């Protein structure tokens, strides 16, 4: 059949998943490959990514002397996701993760030699791409250009061609292209807030929610799934980050400054405020998605001897990058937000409580307790590391409401099996149809820290490209 078609393999979407699929399909022997991209630029959200990729047993990890194994990674992955991920494709993701880092390196993707803990895992598995997601995309794109893989920009695929239940091509309006197999790699749906409200409802807050990724993440895979009767899975999974939403959209602050004190709607502390962003997301799920950030004048205008501790209050830093600095909690912005009534200031903690309707006694007691921890250097409640324990004791005090406001990535989408083949409502696999990356569901789940999403895109993209090439070439 592939002999009668326009292309061996067509890939929809040119992010990390789509490019990994196209390059791999070529390496597996497919000659005629088309990547259709809706936007005018290659790379989707992948090119905006920080560039941390999770993997175990990569060459880089071994060279760094880190003892790790795919089995340990599997244990962590399933535990962190409370067994809410689909084990078949997850096994593929983790088993092929190390090898995929080696493969990316062989394709010129520049990685820092040192690995980081980009989440809550015990081992260092965060492989940092120097130059972020853009450098990763550039390397794979270069392979496509050098090897005759066609990339058609500005082509938003709106239909899959189906014959006898098998997918055999794509269409953009009346323009049809036939193929031996098709890989859907259209990314997430964060740019369509109606879909966020429907499929990731806990991330949707009228007036607060915005999406950090690329414009092309409109969830087109969901309509494609309906057309061919594909299963969808993973509702409400993905990653949100929280904040006071002082910054304009597109300016994100993923981490909370470690010197802040975060309280729930009862005025009680509920977490180590220096926790990594994926954990903060989980904590917010537990408190009903509304909290308050409290800090004092010392955090805004620190005395010289404490300036360094206030300036970069985050446990995670990326190799080769400038240290993260607080963005929402800058003195000028805070003053402006107070003036606009978006946050409050008072000379006492009780005054803060009164301003936002919290119990004055509870909040005062909670801050006094926290300040005692700062004196002794030990947070007996939530174990915040001593370096972030700075007292809230210099008036005036400040309080800001904090909610989930940024959709970082979505994880509801096409159900795939361990070969990245799309599964039909009937329980059979759809012939000729594969999917990878953020457009799939069940692979990423609730815990999406640690570089899991780029790993998902690259590893499962490779896996899909391999399966798609095998299918297309076996039909010749
Ligand atoms: C700012 C930011 C930082 C991040 N940092 C990290 C990180 O450090 N580590 C990590 O693991 N994850 C990170 N993520 C998440 C990760 O980057 C994404 O989950 C991953 O890159 C998604 O890859 P993808 O190929 O599935 O989708 P994308 O890269 O979004 O690619 C999908 C492509 O499909 C195109 N498309 C959509 N619909 C159609 C259509 N109908 N026809 C044709 N083309 C279409 C889109 O335009 C897009 O180019 C970050 C995300 C963002 C936004």
XYZ file of N, CA and C in Angstrom, residues 3 25 81 106 280 316 351 372 439 444 472:
33
model
N 3.426 1.945 -1.400
C 3.867 2.269 -2.741
C 2.892 3.153 -3.479
N 11.491 7.671 12.169
C 10.896 6.972 11.024
C 11.902 6.920 9.879
N 2.846 9.400 40.850
C 1.562 9.594 40.159
C 0.429 8.795 40.805
N 23.569 12.222 20.204
C 24.149 11.848 18.898
C 23.606 12.746 17.787
N 3.828 21.861 44.652
C 2.943 22.950 45.060
C 1.562 22.723 44.422
N 15.769 24.800 43.247
C 16.111 24.298 41.913
C 16.705 25.411 41.054
N -3.767 42.550 61.368
C -4.313 43.483 60.366
C -4.414 42.821 58.997
N 9.142 31.156 65.426
C 9.925 30.374 66.399
C 10.791 29.356 65.658
N -0.326 15.352 23.288
C -1.673 15.061 22.775
C -2.182 13.707 23.255
N 1.629 10.879 30.923
C 1.810 11.861 31.990
C 0.532 11.822 32.815
N 4.211 1.227 7.923
C 4.169 1.723 6.539
C 5.003 0.820 5.629
